[in-house]
Coordinates of N, CA and C in Angstrom, one line a residue:
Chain A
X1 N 6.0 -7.0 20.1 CA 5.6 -5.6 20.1 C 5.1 -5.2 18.7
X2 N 3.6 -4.7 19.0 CA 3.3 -4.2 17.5 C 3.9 -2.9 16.8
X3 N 4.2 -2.9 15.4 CA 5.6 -1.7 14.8 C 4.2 -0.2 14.8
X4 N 3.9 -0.9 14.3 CA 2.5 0.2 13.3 C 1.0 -0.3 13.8
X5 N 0.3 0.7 15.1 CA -1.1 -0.1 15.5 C -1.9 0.7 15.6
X6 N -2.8 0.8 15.2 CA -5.0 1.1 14.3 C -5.4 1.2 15.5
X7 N -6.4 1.9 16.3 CA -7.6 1.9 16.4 C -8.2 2.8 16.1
X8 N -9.9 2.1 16.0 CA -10.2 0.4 16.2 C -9.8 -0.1 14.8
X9 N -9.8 -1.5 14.8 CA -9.8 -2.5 14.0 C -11.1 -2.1 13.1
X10 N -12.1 -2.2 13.7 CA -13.3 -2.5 12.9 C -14.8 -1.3 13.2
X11 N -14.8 -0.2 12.4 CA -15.9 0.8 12.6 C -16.9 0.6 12.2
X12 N -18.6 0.6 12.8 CA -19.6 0.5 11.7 C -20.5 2.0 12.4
X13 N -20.8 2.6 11.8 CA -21.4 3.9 11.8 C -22.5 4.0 10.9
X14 N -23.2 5.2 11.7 CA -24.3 5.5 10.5 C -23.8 6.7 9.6
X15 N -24.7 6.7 8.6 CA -24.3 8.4 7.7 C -24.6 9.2 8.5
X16 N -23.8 10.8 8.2 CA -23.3 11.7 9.0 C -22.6 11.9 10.0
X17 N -22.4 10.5 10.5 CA -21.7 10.6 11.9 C -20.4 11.5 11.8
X18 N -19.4 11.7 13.3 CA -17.8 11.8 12.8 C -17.1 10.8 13.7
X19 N -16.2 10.5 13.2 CA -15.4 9.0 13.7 C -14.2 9.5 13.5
X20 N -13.2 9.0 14.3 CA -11.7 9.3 14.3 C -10.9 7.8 14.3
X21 N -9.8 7.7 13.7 CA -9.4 6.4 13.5 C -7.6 7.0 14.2
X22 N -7.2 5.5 15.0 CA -5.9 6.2 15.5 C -4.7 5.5 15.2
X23 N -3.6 6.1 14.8 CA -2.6 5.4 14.4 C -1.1 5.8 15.0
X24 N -0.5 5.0 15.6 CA 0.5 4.7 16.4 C 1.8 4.5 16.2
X25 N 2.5 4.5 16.2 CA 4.2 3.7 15.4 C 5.2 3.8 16.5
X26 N 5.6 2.3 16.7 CA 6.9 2.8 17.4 C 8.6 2.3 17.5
X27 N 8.4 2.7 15.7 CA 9.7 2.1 15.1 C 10.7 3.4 15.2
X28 N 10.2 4.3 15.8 CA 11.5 5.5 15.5 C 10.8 6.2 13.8
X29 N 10.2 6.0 13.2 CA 9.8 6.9 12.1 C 9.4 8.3 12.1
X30 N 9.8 9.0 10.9 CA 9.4 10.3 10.7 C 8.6 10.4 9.9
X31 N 8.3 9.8 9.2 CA 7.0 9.5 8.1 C 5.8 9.3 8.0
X32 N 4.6 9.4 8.2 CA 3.7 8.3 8.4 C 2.7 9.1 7.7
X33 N 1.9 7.7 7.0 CA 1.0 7.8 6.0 C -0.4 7.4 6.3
X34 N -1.7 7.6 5.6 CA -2.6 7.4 5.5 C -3.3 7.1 4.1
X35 N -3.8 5.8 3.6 CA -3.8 4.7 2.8 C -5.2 5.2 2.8
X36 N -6.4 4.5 1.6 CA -7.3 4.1 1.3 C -7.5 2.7 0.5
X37 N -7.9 1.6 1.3 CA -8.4 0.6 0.0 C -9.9 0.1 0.1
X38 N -10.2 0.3 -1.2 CA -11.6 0.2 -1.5 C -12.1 -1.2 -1.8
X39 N -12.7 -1.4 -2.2 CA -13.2 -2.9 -2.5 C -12.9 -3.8 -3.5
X40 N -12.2 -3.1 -4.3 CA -11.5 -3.4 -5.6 C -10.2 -4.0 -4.8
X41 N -9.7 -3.5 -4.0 CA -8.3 -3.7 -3.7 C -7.4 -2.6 -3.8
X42 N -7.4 -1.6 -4.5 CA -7.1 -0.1 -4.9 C -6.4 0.4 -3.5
X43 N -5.5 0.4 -3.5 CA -4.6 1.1 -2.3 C -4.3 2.8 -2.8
X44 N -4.5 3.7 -2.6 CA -4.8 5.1 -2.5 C -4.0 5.7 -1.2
X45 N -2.9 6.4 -1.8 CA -2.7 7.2 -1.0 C -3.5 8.7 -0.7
X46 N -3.4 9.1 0.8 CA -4.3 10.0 1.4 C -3.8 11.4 1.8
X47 N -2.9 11.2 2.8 CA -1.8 11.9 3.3 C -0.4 11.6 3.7
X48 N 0.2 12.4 3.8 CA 1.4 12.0 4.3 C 1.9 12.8 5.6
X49 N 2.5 12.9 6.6 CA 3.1 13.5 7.1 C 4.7 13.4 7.9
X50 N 5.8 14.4 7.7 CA 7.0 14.0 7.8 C 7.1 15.1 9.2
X51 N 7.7 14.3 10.3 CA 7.9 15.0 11.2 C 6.8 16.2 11.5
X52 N 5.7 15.5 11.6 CA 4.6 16.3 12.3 C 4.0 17.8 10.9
X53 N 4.8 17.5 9.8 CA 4.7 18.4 8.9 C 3.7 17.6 7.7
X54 N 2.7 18.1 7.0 CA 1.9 17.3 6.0 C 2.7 17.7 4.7
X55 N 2.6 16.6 4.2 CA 3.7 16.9 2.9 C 2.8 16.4 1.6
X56 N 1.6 15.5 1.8 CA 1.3 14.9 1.0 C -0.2 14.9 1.2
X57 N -1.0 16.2 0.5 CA -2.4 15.8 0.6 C -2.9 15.7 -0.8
X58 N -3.7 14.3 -0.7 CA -4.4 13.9 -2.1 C -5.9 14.7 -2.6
X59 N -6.1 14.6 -3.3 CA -7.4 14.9 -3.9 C -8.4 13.9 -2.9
X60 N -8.1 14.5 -1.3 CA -9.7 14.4 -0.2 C -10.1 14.9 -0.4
X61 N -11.9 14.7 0.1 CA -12.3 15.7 0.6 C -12.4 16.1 1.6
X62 N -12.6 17.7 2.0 CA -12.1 18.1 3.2 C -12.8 17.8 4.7
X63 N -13.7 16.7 4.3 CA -14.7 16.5 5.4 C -13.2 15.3 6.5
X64 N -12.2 15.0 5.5 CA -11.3 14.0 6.6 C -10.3 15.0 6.9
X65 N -9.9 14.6 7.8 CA -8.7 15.8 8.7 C -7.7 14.7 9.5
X66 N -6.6 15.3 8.9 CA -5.4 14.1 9.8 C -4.7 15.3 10.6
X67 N -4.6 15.1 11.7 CA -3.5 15.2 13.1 C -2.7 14.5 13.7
X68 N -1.3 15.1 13.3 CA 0.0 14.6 14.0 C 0.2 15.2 15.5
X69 N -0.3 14.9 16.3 CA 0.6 15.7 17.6 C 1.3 15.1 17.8
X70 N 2.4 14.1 17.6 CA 3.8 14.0 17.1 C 4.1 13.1 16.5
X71 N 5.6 12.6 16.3 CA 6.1 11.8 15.3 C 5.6 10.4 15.0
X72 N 5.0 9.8 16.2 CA 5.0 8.6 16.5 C 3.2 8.9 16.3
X73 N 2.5 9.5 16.2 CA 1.1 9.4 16.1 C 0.5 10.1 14.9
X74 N -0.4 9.6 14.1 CA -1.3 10.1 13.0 C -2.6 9.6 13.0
X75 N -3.7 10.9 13.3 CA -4.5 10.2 13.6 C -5.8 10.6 12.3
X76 N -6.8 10.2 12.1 CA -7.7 10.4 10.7 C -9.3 10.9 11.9
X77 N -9.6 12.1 11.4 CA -11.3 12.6 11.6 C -11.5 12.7 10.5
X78 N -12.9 11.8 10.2 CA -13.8 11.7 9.3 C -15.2 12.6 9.8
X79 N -15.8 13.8 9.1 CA -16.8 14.1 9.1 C -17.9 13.9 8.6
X80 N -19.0 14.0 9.2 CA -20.2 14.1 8.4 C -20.0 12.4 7.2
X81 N -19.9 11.0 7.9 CA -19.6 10.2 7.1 C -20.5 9.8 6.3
X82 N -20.2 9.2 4.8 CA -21.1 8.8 3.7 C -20.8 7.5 3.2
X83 N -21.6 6.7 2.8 CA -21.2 5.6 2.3 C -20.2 5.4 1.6
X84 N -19.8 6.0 0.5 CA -19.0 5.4 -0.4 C -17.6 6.0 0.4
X85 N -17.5 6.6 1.9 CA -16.7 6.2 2.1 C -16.0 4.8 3.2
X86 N -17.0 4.1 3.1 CA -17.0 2.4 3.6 C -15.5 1.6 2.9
X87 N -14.6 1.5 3.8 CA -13.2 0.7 3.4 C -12.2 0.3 3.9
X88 N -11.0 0.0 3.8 CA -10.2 0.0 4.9 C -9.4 0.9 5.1
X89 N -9.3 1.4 5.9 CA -7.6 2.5 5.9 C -6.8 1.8 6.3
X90 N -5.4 2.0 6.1 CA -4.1 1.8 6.8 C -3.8 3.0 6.8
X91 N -2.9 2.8 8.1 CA -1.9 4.3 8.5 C -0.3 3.1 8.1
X92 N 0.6 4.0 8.1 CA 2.2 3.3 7.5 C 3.0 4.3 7.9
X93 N 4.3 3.7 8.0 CA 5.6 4.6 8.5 C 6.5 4.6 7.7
X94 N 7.9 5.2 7.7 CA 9.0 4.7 7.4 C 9.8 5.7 7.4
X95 N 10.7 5.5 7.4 CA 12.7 6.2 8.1 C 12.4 7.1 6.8
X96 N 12.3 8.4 6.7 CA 12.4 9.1 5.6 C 11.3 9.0 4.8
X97 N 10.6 9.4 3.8 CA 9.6 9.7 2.6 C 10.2 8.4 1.4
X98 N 9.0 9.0 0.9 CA 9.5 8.4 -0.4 C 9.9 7.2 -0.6
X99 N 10.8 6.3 -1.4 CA 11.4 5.6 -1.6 C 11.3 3.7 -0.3
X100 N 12.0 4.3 0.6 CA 12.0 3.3 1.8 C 10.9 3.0 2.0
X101 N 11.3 1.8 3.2 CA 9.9 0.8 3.1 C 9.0 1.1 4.4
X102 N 7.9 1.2 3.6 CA 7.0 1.4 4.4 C 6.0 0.5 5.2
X103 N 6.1 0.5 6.3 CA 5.7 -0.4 7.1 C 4.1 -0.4 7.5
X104 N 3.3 -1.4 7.0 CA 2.0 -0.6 7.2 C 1.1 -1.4 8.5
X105 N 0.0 -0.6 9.0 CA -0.7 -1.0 10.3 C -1.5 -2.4 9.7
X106 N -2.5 -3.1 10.8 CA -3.3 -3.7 10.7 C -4.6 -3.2 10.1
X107 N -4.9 -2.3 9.3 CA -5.7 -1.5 8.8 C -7.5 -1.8 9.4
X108 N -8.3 -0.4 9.5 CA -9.2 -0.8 10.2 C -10.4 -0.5 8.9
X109 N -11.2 -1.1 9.3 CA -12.8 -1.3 8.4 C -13.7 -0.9 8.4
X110 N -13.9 0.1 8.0 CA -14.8 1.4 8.3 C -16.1 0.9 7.3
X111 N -17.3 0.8 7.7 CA -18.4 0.3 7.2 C -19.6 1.8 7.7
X112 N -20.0 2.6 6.5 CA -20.8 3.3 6.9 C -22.3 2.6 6.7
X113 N -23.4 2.9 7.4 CA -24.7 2.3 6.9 C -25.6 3.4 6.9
Chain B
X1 N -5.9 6.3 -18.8 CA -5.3 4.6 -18.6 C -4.6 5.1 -17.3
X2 N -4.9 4.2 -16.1 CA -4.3 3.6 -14.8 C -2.7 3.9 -14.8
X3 N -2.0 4.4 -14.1 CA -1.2 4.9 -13.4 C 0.4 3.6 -13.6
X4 N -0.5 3.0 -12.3 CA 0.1 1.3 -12.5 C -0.8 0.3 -12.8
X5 N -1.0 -0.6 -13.7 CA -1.8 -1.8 -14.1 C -1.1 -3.0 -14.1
X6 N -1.9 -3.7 -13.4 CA -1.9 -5.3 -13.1 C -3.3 -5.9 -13.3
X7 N -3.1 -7.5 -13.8 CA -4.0 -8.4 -14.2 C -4.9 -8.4 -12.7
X8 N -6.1 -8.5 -12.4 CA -6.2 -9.0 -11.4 C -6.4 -10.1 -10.8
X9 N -6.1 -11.1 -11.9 CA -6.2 -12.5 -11.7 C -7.7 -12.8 -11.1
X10 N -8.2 -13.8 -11.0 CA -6.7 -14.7 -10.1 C -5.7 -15.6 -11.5
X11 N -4.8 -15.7 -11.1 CA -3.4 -16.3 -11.1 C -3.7 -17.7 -10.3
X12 N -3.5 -18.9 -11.1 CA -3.3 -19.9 -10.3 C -2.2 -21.0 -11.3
X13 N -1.5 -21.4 -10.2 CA -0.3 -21.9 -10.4 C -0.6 -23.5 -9.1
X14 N 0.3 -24.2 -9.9 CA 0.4 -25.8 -9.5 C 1.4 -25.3 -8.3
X15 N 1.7 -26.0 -7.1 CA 2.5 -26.3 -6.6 C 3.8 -26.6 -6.5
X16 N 4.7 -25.7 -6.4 CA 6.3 -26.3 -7.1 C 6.4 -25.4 -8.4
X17 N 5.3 -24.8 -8.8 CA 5.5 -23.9 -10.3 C 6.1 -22.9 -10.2
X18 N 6.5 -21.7 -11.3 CA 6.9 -20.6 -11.1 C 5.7 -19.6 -11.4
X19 N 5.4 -19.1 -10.4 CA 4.6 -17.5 -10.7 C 5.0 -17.0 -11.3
X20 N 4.7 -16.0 -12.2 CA 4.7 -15.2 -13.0 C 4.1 -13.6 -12.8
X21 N 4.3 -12.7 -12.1 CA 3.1 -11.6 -12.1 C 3.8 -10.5 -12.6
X22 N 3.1 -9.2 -13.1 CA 3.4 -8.4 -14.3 C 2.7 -7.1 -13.9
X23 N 3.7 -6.4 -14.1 CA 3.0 -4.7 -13.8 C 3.7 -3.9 -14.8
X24 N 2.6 -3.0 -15.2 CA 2.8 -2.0 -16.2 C 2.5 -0.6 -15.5
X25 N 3.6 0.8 -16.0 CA 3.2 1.4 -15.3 C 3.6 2.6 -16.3
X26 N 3.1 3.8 -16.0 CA 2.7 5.1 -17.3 C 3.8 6.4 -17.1
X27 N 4.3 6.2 -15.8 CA 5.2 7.3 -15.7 C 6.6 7.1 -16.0
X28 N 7.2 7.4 -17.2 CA 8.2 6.9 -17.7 C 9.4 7.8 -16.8
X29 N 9.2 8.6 -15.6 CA 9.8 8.8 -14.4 C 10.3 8.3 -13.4
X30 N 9.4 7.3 -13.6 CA 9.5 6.3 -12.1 C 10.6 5.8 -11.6
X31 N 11.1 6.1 -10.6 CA 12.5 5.6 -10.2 C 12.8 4.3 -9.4
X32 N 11.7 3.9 -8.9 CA 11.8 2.7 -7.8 C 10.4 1.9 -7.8
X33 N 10.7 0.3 -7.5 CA 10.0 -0.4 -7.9 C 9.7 -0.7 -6.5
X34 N 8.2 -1.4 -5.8 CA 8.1 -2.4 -5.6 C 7.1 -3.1 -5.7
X35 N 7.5 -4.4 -4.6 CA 6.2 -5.3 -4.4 C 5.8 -6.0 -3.1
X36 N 4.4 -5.8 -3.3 CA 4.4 -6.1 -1.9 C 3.2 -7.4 -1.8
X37 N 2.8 -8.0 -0.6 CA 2.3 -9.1 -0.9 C 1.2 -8.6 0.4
X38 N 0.0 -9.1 0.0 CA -1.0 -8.8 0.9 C -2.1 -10.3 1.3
X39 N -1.8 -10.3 2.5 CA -2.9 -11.8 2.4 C -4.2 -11.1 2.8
X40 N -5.6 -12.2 2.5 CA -6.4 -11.9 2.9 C -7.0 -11.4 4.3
X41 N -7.7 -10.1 4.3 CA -7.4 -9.6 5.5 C -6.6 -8.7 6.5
X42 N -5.6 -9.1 5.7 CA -4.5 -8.5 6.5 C -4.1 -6.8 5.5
X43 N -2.6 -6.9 6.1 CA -2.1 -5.2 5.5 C -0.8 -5.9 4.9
X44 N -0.8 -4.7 3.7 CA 0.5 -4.9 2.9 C 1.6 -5.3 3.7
X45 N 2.9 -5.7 3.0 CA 4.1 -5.9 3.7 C 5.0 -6.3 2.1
X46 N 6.6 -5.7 2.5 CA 6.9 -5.8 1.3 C 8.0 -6.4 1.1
X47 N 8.0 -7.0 -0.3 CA 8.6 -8.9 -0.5 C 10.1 -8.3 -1.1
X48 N 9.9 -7.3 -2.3 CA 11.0 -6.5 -2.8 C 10.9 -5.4 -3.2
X49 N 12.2 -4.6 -3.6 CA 12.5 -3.4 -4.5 C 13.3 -3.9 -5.3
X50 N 13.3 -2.8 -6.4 CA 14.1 -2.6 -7.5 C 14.5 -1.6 -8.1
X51 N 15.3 -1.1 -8.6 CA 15.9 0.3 -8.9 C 16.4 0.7 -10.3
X52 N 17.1 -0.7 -10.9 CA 18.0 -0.2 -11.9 C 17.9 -1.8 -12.8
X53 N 17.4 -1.5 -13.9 CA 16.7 -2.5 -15.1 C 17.7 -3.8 -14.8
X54 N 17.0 -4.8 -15.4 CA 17.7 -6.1 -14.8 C 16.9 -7.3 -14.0
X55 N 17.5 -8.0 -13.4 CA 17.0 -8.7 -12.6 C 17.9 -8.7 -10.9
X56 N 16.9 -8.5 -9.9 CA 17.2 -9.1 -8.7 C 16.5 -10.2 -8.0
X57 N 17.3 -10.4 -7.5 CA 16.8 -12.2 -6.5 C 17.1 -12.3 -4.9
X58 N 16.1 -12.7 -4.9 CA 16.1 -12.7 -3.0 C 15.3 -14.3 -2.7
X59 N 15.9 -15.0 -2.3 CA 15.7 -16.7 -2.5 C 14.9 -17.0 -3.2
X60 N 13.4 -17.4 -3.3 CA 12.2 -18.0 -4.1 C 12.0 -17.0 -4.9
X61 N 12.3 -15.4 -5.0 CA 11.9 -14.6 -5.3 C 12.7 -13.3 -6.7
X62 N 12.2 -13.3 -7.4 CA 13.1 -12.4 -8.7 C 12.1 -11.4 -8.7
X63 N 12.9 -10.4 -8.8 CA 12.2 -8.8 -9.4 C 13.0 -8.3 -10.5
X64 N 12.0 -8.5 -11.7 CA 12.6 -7.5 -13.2 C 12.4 -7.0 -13.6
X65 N 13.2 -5.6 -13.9 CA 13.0 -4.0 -14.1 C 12.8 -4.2 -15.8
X66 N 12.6 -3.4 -16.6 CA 12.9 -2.8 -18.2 C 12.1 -1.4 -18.1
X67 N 12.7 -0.6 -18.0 CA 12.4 0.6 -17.7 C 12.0 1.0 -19.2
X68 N 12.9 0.7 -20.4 CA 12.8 1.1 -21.4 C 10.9 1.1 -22.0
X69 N 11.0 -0.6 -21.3 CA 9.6 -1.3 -21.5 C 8.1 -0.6 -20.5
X70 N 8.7 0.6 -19.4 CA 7.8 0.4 -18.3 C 7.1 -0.4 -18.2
X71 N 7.6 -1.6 -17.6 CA 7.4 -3.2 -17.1 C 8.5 -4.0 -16.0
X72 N 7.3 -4.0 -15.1 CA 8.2 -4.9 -14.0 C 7.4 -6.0 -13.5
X73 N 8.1 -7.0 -13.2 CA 7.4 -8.0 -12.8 C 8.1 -9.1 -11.6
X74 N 7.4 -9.9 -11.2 CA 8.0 -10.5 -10.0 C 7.8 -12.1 -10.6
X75 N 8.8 -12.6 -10.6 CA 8.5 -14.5 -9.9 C 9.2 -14.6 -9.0
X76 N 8.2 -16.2 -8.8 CA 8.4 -16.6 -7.4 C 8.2 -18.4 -7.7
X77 N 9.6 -18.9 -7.5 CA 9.9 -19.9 -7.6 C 9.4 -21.0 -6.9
X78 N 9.2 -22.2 -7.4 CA 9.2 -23.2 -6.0 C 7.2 -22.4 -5.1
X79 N 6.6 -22.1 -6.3 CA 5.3 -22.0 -5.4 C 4.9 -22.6 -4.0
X80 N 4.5 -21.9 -3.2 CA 3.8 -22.6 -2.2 C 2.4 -22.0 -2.1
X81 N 1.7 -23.6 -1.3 CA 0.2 -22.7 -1.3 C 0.0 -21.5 0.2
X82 N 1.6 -21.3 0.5 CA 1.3 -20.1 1.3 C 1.7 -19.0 0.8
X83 N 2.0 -18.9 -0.5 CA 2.3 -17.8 -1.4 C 1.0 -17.4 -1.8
X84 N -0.3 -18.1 -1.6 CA -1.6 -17.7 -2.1 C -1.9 -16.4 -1.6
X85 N -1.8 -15.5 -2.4 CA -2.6 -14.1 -1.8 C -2.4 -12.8 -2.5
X86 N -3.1 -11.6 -2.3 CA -2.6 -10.6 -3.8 C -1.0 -9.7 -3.6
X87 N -0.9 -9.9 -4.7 CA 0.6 -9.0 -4.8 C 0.3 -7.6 -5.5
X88 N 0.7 -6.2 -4.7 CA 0.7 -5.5 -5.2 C 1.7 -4.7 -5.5
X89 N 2.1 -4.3 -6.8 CA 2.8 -3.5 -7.6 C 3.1 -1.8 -7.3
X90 N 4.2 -1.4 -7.1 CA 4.1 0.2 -6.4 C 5.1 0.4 -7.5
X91 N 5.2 2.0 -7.6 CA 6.0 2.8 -8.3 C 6.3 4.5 -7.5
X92 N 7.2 5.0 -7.5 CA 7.8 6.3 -7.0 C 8.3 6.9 -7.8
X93 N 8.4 8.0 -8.2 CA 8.9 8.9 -8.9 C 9.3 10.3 -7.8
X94 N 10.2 10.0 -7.1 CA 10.7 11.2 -6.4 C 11.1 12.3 -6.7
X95 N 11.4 12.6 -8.2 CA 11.0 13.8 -9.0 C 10.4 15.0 -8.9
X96 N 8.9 14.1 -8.8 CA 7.6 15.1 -8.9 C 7.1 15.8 -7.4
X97 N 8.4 15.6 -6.1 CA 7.9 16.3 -5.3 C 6.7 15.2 -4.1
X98 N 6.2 14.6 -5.5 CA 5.1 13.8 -4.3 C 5.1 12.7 -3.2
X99 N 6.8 11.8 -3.5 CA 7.2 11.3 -3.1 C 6.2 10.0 -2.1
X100 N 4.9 9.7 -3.1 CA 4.4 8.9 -2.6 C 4.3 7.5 -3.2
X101 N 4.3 6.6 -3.3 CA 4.1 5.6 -3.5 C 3.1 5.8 -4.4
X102 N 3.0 4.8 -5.5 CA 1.6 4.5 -6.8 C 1.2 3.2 -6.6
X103 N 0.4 2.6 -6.3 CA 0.4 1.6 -6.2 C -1.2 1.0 -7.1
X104 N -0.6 -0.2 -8.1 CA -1.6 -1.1 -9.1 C -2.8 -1.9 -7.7
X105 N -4.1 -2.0 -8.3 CA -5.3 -3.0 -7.9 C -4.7 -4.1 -7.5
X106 N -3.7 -4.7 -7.8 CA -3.1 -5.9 -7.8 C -3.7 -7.1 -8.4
X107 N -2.5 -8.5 -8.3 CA -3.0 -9.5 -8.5 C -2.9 -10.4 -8.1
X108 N -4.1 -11.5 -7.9 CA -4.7 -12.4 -6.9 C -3.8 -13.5 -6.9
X109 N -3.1 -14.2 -6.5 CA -2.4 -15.6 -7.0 C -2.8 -17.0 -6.0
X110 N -2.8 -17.8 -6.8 CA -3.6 -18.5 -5.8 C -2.2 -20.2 -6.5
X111 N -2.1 -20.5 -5.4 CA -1.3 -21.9 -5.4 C -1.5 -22.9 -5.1
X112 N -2.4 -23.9 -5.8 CA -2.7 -25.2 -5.7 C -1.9 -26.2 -5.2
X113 N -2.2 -26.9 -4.4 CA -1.5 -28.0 -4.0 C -1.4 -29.2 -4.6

């Protein structure tokens, strides 16, 4: 049974489009996160959200929009997409914030053209 | 200067050798350590934590704090070439509220047979 599951796996879009990426958990978590890694390897946190509440937004821009409609789901709208936002996301979970371990998805591969 | 810094290798080690990998990190707050190992492809997953200066061990595996130093670093005993792949370095400071993970570029290790 998969803990933490993406879709899709693999996005290729043109510029402007909007694309939604979905994220799943079903470990029992109240936590779950949204990652950026770029091509460097650079893991970036994005958001966070604890029990359907956002606790943690980074320096996005506001063209991405994450929705919890509930504990077990976090999902990512990308607007109006642009190349340099071409990467992978992971979405992640874990028992409480902070500290504990965070369990992360199969991360999907967003390629703008 | 970077948040968390790590070499990005590649790191290559003989067979049977001891890794060596090394993170430095700028928030002399930081309360919790880890590391996590990422293969190609794939999504993080995490090998250890660490909390309180010293050394911990988990079989093939050592994690050493010097807080004094902000420096932590991981070996990994008894190399295998399925230990080939990047390790990345995280830091928390539950302090500041943000309760997210920091996580270094990482570094590449690669294990010869």
């Amino acid at each position: 049974d998969t803990a933490v599951s993406q879709t899709p796996k693999y996005l290729v879009t043109q510029m402007g489009n909007d694309k939604s990426i979905k994220c799943e958990q079903n470990l029992g978590h109240d936590t779950m996160y949204w990652y950026k890694q770029d091509s460097k390897k650079f893991l970036k946190i994005m958001f966070s959200y604890n029990n359907k509440e956002l606790i943690i937004n980074e320096t996005v821009p506001n063209r991405f929009s994450p929705k919890s409609p509930d504990k077990a789901h976090l999902n990512l709208h990308i607007n109006s997409l642009e190349l340099g936002d071409s990467a992978v996301y992971f979405c992640a979970s874990s028992l409480g914030g902070g500290g504990n371990t965070q369990y992360f998805g199969p991360g999907t591969r967003l390629t703008v053209l | 200067q970077k948040e968390v810094e790590q070499n990005s290798g590649p790191l290559s080690v003989p067979e049977g050798a001891i890794a060596s990998l090394n993170c430095t990190y700028s928030d002399r707050g930081s309360q919790s350590f880890f590391w996590y190992r990422q293969y190609s492809g794939k999504s993080p997953e995490l090998i250890m934590f660490i909390y309180s200066n010293g050394d911990k061990e988990d079989g093939r595996f050592t994690a050493q704090l010097n807080k004094a130093s902000q420096y932590v670093s991981l070996l990994i005993r008894d190399s295998q070439p399925s230990d080939s792949a990047t390790y990345l370095c995280a830091v928390l400071n539950m302090d500041t509220g943000r309760r997210a993970l920091t996580f270094g570029s990482g570094t590449r290790l690669q294990v010869q047979p």
